[in-house]
Amino acid sequence: LPLLTIRDRAGRIGTFINVCRHRGMRLVQAEGQTCLRSLVCPYHQWTYGLDGALRHIPRRESFGEIDSATRGLIALPTEVRNGLIWVQARPDTAQPEPGGQQSPLPLDRHLAGVDADFDAFALADYHFFRQHVRTVACNWKLIQDAFLDGYHVTRLHKNTVGPFFPDALATSDRLGDHIRSAVARNEIAEAIGRPAAGLDLRHHATFAYTLFPNAILIFHPDYTSIISLFPLSPDQTVFAHSMLTPRPPASDQERDHFERSFRLIDQGVFQAEDIFVSEGAQRGMRSGANSVLLFGSLEGSAVQFHQVIERELAREAS
C-alpha cells in the first residue's frame, strides 16, 4: 500500500494513501523525505493540500457537479506515540474525506507492556538520522526469525558484532503479542553484584523488541534501529531500516561516528549477514528438502512469534 505521511504547517501529522482520487495515479513520486507546499498529480495536475483536501481541478466544468469534499485523499488512522508515527495501513480503516471521523488506533491495548519500556529508553527524545529501504528475496517471517534468537549471534556475526557478545547468553519474554529480548554484551560481567538502579542497561545488554506483526526495535548502546517489514509476495519483502540517534550530531566527528555505525549495522550486519541467511533459507524452503524446520531451546522466541501468527490466522479464518 503506497503511503504518504505528512506534517502540515500546523505541525499535525496525517497519513494518506498516495493515490490521486481522479484516475488512480501515484501522487508523490519521490521516496523518503521531501518538502512540498501542495500535492500535485503529474497526470492531470489535480492538486491537494497538505491536509489531503482536494484544492484544484483543472477544467473543473468538465466534471459536472463534482463535490471536492468527497474527493480528498484517503486518510488512514494515525497517531504519534513514543516519538514514532503509528499507522493502521489497511484500506478498510480509511476515511475518504479529509477531517472525517476515524476510530482511534487501539495503541493502549496494542502496546500494553512495551509502552513503559519505551518511556524508560526515552525513545520519544530520539532523532531520525538515516534510512535505507531495500527489497529482499524472502518471506517476511524468515527475517523475523533471524532477529528472534541469540543462538546465531557469535556464529553468523563472528566477523562483525559477534565479538561484543558472549555465546548464547540471552533471555526473552512475551509482552502481549510482542516479544522482548535481551542479549548480554561482554560488559555484563561488570554488572555482577551492582545495584540495578545504577546500571546503564544498554552498556551491558542489547535489547530488541519484536512488535507484532511487522516491526523490530533494537536498542544499541548509543543509537536505535527500527526495522519495518512489508510483504510484497510470499518471497519478496520490503525491508526498511531507520537509525535514530539520541541527539542530532553536534559536530562533524559525531556525524562521522553515526555514519560509520549505520554502514556497519545496515550493510555489514543486516544486509551481508541477516538478510543473506534469510534469502538463503527462502531458497532452501523452495527446494522441498525439509518438510518441517527444527527449533532448539535457544530459539524459543521464534516459536512464540509463529504461535501468535497462527492464532491470528485462525481468527481471520473463523
Coordinates of C-alpha atoms in Angstrom, one line a residue:
L1 CA 0.0 0.0 0.0
P2 CA 1.7 3.3 -1.1
L3 CA 1.6 5.6 1.9
L4 CA 2.2 9.3 2.3
T5 CA 2.8 10.7 5.8
I6 CA 2.6 14.5 6.1
R7 CA 3.4 17.0 8.7
D8 CA 1.3 20.1 7.8
R9 CA 2.1 23.7 8.6
A10 CA 0.4 23.5 11.9
G11 CA 2.5 20.5 12.9
R12 CA -0.3 18.0 12.6
I13 CA 0.7 14.6 11.2
G14 CA -1.6 12.6 8.9
T15 CA -1.2 9.6 6.7
F16 CA -2.9 9.1 3.3
I17 CA -2.9 6.6 0.5
N18 CA -0.5 8.0 -2.0
V19 CA -3.0 7.8 -4.9
C20 CA -4.9 10.5 -6.8
R21 CA -8.7 10.3 -6.5
H22 CA -9.1 11.1 -10.2
R23 CA -7.6 8.3 -12.2
G24 CA -5.5 6.5 -9.6
M25 CA -2.1 7.8 -10.4
R26 CA 0.6 7.6 -7.7
L27 CA 0.7 11.2 -6.4
V28 CA 4.1 11.8 -4.9
Q29 CA 6.9 10.0 -6.9
A30 CA 9.8 10.6 -4.5
E31 CA 10.7 8.1 -1.9
G32 CA 11.9 9.2 1.5
Q33 CA 11.7 12.8 2.9
T34 CA 10.7 15.7 0.7
C35 CA 9.3 19.2 1.3
L36 CA 6.2 20.3 -0.6
R37 CA 3.8 23.2 -0.4
S38 CA 1.0 21.1 -2.0
L39 CA 0.5 17.7 -3.7
V40 CA 0.1 17.9 -7.5
C41 CA -0.7 14.8 -9.5
P42 CA 1.6 14.6 -12.5
Y43 CA -1.1 13.1 -14.7
H44 CA -3.7 15.9 -14.8
Q45 CA -2.5 18.2 -12.1
W46 CA -5.3 17.7 -9.6
T47 CA -3.9 19.5 -6.6
Y48 CA -4.3 18.6 -2.9
G49 CA -3.5 20.5 0.3
L50 CA -1.2 19.1 3.0
D51 CA -4.4 18.2 4.9
G52 CA -5.4 15.8 2.0
A53 CA -8.3 18.1 0.8
L54 CA -8.8 18.5 -3.0
R55 CA -7.9 22.1 -3.7
H56 CA -7.9 22.4 -7.5
I57 CA -9.3 20.6 -10.6
P58 CA -8.2 21.9 -14.0
R59 CA -11.2 22.4 -16.3
R60 CA -13.5 21.7 -13.4
E61 CA -16.6 22.3 -15.6
S62 CA -15.9 19.1 -17.5
F63 CA -16.8 17.0 -14.4
G64 CA -20.3 18.5 -13.9
E65 CA -21.3 19.0 -10.3
I66 CA -18.4 17.2 -8.7
D67 CA -18.1 17.5 -4.9
S68 CA -14.5 18.2 -4.0
A69 CA -15.2 17.4 -0.4
T70 CA -15.7 13.7 -1.3
R71 CA -12.6 13.5 -3.5
G72 CA -9.9 14.2 -0.9
L73 CA -7.0 11.8 -0.3
I74 CA -7.9 8.7 1.6
A75 CA -6.7 9.1 5.2
L76 CA -5.6 6.3 7.4
P77 CA -5.8 6.2 11.2
T78 CA -2.5 7.8 12.5
E79 CA -1.2 8.5 16.0
V80 CA 2.2 9.6 17.4
R81 CA 3.4 7.6 20.4
N82 CA 6.9 7.3 21.9
G83 CA 8.1 9.6 19.2
L84 CA 7.0 7.2 16.5
I85 CA 4.3 7.5 13.9
W86 CA 1.9 4.6 14.1
V87 CA -0.4 3.9 11.1
Q88 CA -3.1 1.3 10.6
A89 CA -2.3 0.6 6.9
R90 CA -5.5 -1.1 5.9
P91 CA -7.8 0.4 3.3
D92 CA -10.8 -0.9 5.1
T93 CA -10.0 1.5 8.0
A94 CA -9.6 4.5 5.7
Q95 CA -11.7 7.7 5.7
P96 CA -12.2 9.2 2.1
E97 CA -13.0 12.7 3.4
P98 CA -10.2 14.8 4.9
G99 CA -11.1 15.5 8.5
G100 CA -13.6 12.7 8.6
Q101 CA -14.0 10.9 12.0
Q102 CA -11.7 8.0 12.4
S103 CA -11.7 5.3 15.0
P104 CA -8.6 5.9 17.2
L105 CA -5.8 3.4 16.9
P106 CA -6.1 0.9 19.7
L107 CA -2.5 1.7 20.8
D108 CA -3.2 1.5 24.5
R109 CA -4.1 -2.2 24.1
H110 CA -1.6 -3.0 21.3
L111 CA 1.4 -1.5 23.1
A112 CA 0.4 -2.7 26.6
G113 CA 3.6 -4.0 28.2
V114 CA 6.1 -2.2 26.0
D115 CA 5.0 1.4 26.4
A116 CA 6.7 1.7 29.8
D117 CA 9.9 0.2 28.4
F118 CA 10.0 2.7 25.5
D119 CA 9.5 5.5 28.0
A120 CA 12.4 4.2 30.1
F121 CA 14.6 4.2 27.0
A122 CA 13.5 7.8 26.3
L123 CA 12.6 6.8 22.8
A124 CA 10.5 9.9 22.2
D125 CA 13.6 12.1 22.6
Y126 CA 15.4 10.4 19.7
H127 CA 16.0 12.0 16.3
F128 CA 15.8 10.5 12.9
F129 CA 19.3 10.1 11.3
R130 CA 19.3 7.8 8.3
Q131 CA 17.1 5.3 6.5
H132 CA 17.7 2.6 3.9
V133 CA 14.8 0.8 2.2
R134 CA 15.5 -2.3 0.1
T135 CA 13.5 -5.2 -1.4
V136 CA 14.8 -8.7 -0.3
A137 CA 14.0 -12.0 -1.8
C138 CA 12.4 -13.9 1.1
N139 CA 9.3 -14.2 3.1
W140 CA 9.0 -11.6 5.8
K141 CA 8.6 -14.2 8.6
L142 CA 12.1 -15.6 7.8
I143 CA 13.5 -12.1 8.5
Q144 CA 11.7 -12.1 11.8
D145 CA 13.1 -15.5 12.6
A146 CA 16.6 -14.2 12.0
F147 CA 16.1 -11.4 14.6
L148 CA 14.5 -13.6 17.2
D149 CA 17.3 -15.8 18.6
G150 CA 20.6 -15.2 20.3
Y151 CA 21.9 -18.6 19.2
H152 CA 23.4 -17.2 15.9
V153 CA 25.0 -14.0 17.2
T154 CA 28.5 -15.3 17.8
R155 CA 28.4 -17.5 14.7
L156 CA 26.7 -15.7 11.9
H157 CA 28.1 -12.4 13.1
K158 CA 31.6 -13.6 14.1
N159 CA 33.4 -11.1 11.9
T160 CA 31.2 -8.1 12.7
V161 CA 29.3 -7.6 16.0
G162 CA 29.7 -11.2 17.3
P163 CA 32.9 -10.5 19.3
F164 CA 30.9 -8.0 21.5
F165 CA 28.7 -10.7 22.9
P166 CA 29.2 -13.9 25.0
D167 CA 27.8 -17.1 23.4
A168 CA 24.0 -17.5 23.7
L169 CA 23.7 -15.5 27.0
A170 CA 20.2 -14.1 26.3
T171 CA 16.7 -14.1 27.6
S172 CA 13.3 -13.2 26.2
D173 CA 9.6 -12.9 27.3
R174 CA 6.2 -12.3 25.8
L175 CA 4.5 -8.9 26.3
G176 CA 1.1 -9.5 24.9
D177 CA 1.6 -10.2 21.2
H178 CA 5.2 -8.8 21.3
I179 CA 8.5 -10.3 22.3
R180 CA 11.2 -8.6 24.3
S181 CA 14.7 -10.0 24.1
A182 CA 17.9 -9.1 26.0
V183 CA 21.2 -10.3 24.7
A184 CA 24.1 -9.9 27.1
R185 CA 27.1 -7.9 25.9
N186 CA 30.6 -8.7 27.2
E187 CA 30.3 -5.8 29.7
I188 CA 27.6 -7.8 31.5
A189 CA 30.4 -9.1 33.8
E190 CA 30.8 -5.5 35.1
A191 CA 27.2 -5.6 36.4
I192 CA 27.6 -8.5 38.7
G193 CA 27.0 -7.5 42.3
R194 CA 26.0 -3.9 41.5
P195 CA 22.5 -2.5 42.2
A196 CA 20.3 -2.4 39.1
A197 CA 19.4 1.3 39.7
G198 CA 22.9 2.4 38.9
L199 CA 23.4 0.5 35.7
D200 CA 23.3 1.7 32.1
L201 CA 21.4 -1.2 30.7
R202 CA 22.3 -0.5 27.1
H203 CA 26.0 -0.8 28.1
H204 CA 25.5 -4.3 29.4
A205 CA 22.9 -5.8 27.1
T206 CA 21.3 -5.1 23.7
F207 CA 17.5 -5.1 23.9
A208 CA 15.3 -5.9 21.0
Y209 CA 11.5 -5.7 20.7
T210 CA 9.6 -7.6 18.0
L211 CA 6.4 -5.7 17.7
F212 CA 3.7 -7.8 16.2
P213 CA 3.2 -8.0 13.3
N214 CA 6.0 -6.3 11.3
A215 CA 8.4 -4.1 13.3
I216 CA 11.6 -4.7 15.2
L217 CA 13.2 -2.1 17.5
I218 CA 16.9 -2.7 18.6
F219 CA 18.4 -0.6 21.3
H220 CA 22.1 -0.5 20.6
P221 CA 24.5 1.2 23.1
D222 CA 24.3 4.7 21.5
Y223 CA 21.6 4.5 18.8
T224 CA 18.4 2.7 17.9
S225 CA 17.5 0.7 14.9
I226 CA 13.9 0.4 13.7
I227 CA 13.1 -2.3 11.1
S228 CA 9.8 -2.4 9.3
L229 CA 8.8 -5.3 7.1
F230 CA 6.2 -5.0 4.3
P231 CA 5.4 -8.2 2.4
L232 CA 5.1 -7.8 -1.3
S233 CA 4.6 -11.5 -2.1
P234 CA 5.4 -14.9 -0.4
D235 CA 9.0 -14.5 -1.4
Q236 CA 9.5 -10.7 -1.6
T237 CA 9.7 -8.2 1.3
V238 CA 10.4 -4.5 1.7
F239 CA 13.0 -4.1 4.5
A240 CA 13.1 -0.6 5.8
H241 CA 15.8 0.2 8.3
S242 CA 15.8 3.6 10.1
M243 CA 18.5 4.8 12.5
L244 CA 17.6 7.0 15.4
T245 CA 20.2 8.9 17.5
P246 CA 19.8 10.4 20.9
R247 CA 20.5 13.9 19.6
P248 CA 21.3 15.5 16.2
P249 CA 25.1 15.2 15.6
A250 CA 26.8 18.2 17.2
S251 CA 30.0 18.0 15.2
D252 CA 31.4 16.5 12.0
Q253 CA 33.2 14.0 14.2
E254 CA 30.0 12.8 15.8
R255 CA 28.2 12.7 12.4
D256 CA 31.1 10.5 11.0
H257 CA 30.7 8.2 14.0
F258 CA 27.0 7.7 13.4
E259 CA 27.6 7.3 9.7
R260 CA 30.1 4.6 10.3
S261 CA 27.8 2.9 12.8
F262 CA 24.9 3.0 10.2
R263 CA 27.1 1.5 7.5
L264 CA 28.3 -1.3 9.8
I265 CA 24.9 -2.3 11.1
D266 CA 22.9 -1.7 7.8
Q267 CA 25.4 -3.1 5.3
G268 CA 27.8 -5.2 7.2
V269 CA 25.3 -6.9 9.6
F270 CA 21.8 -6.7 8.3
Q271 CA 22.4 -6.9 4.6
A272 CA 25.5 -9.1 4.4
E273 CA 24.5 -11.5 7.2
D274 CA 20.9 -11.4 8.4
I275 CA 19.3 -10.8 5.0
F276 CA 21.9 -13.2 3.4
V277 CA 20.7 -16.1 5.6
S278 CA 17.0 -15.2 5.3
E279 CA 17.3 -15.2 1.5
G280 CA 19.2 -18.5 1.7
A281 CA 16.6 -20.0 3.9
Q282 CA 13.9 -19.0 1.3
R283 CA 15.8 -20.8 -1.4
G284 CA 16.2 -23.8 0.9
M285 CA 12.5 -23.9 1.6
R286 CA 11.7 -23.7 -2.1
S287 CA 13.8 -26.8 -2.6
G288 CA 11.5 -29.0 -0.6
A289 CA 14.4 -30.6 1.3
N290 CA 12.7 -30.0 4.7
S291 CA 9.1 -30.7 5.4
V292 CA 9.5 -29.1 8.8
L293 CA 12.1 -26.8 10.5
L294 CA 13.8 -27.6 13.8
F295 CA 14.0 -25.0 16.6
G296 CA 16.1 -25.6 19.7
S297 CA 15.7 -24.3 23.2
L298 CA 17.8 -21.2 22.3
E299 CA 15.3 -20.3 19.6
G300 CA 12.1 -20.3 21.6
S301 CA 11.2 -16.7 20.7
A302 CA 10.7 -17.6 17.1
V303 CA 8.4 -20.3 18.1
Q304 CA 6.3 -17.9 20.2
F305 CA 6.2 -15.5 17.3
H306 CA 4.8 -18.1 15.0
Q307 CA 2.2 -19.2 17.6
V308 CA 0.9 -15.6 17.6
I309 CA 0.7 -15.7 13.8
E310 CA -1.2 -19.0 13.8
R311 CA -3.7 -17.6 16.3
E312 CA -4.3 -14.5 14.2
L313 CA -4.7 -16.6 11.0
A314 CA -7.2 -18.9 12.8
R315 CA -9.1 -15.8 14.0
E316 CA -9.3 -14.3 10.4
A317 CA -10.5 -17.7 9.1
S318 CA -13.2 -18.1 11.6

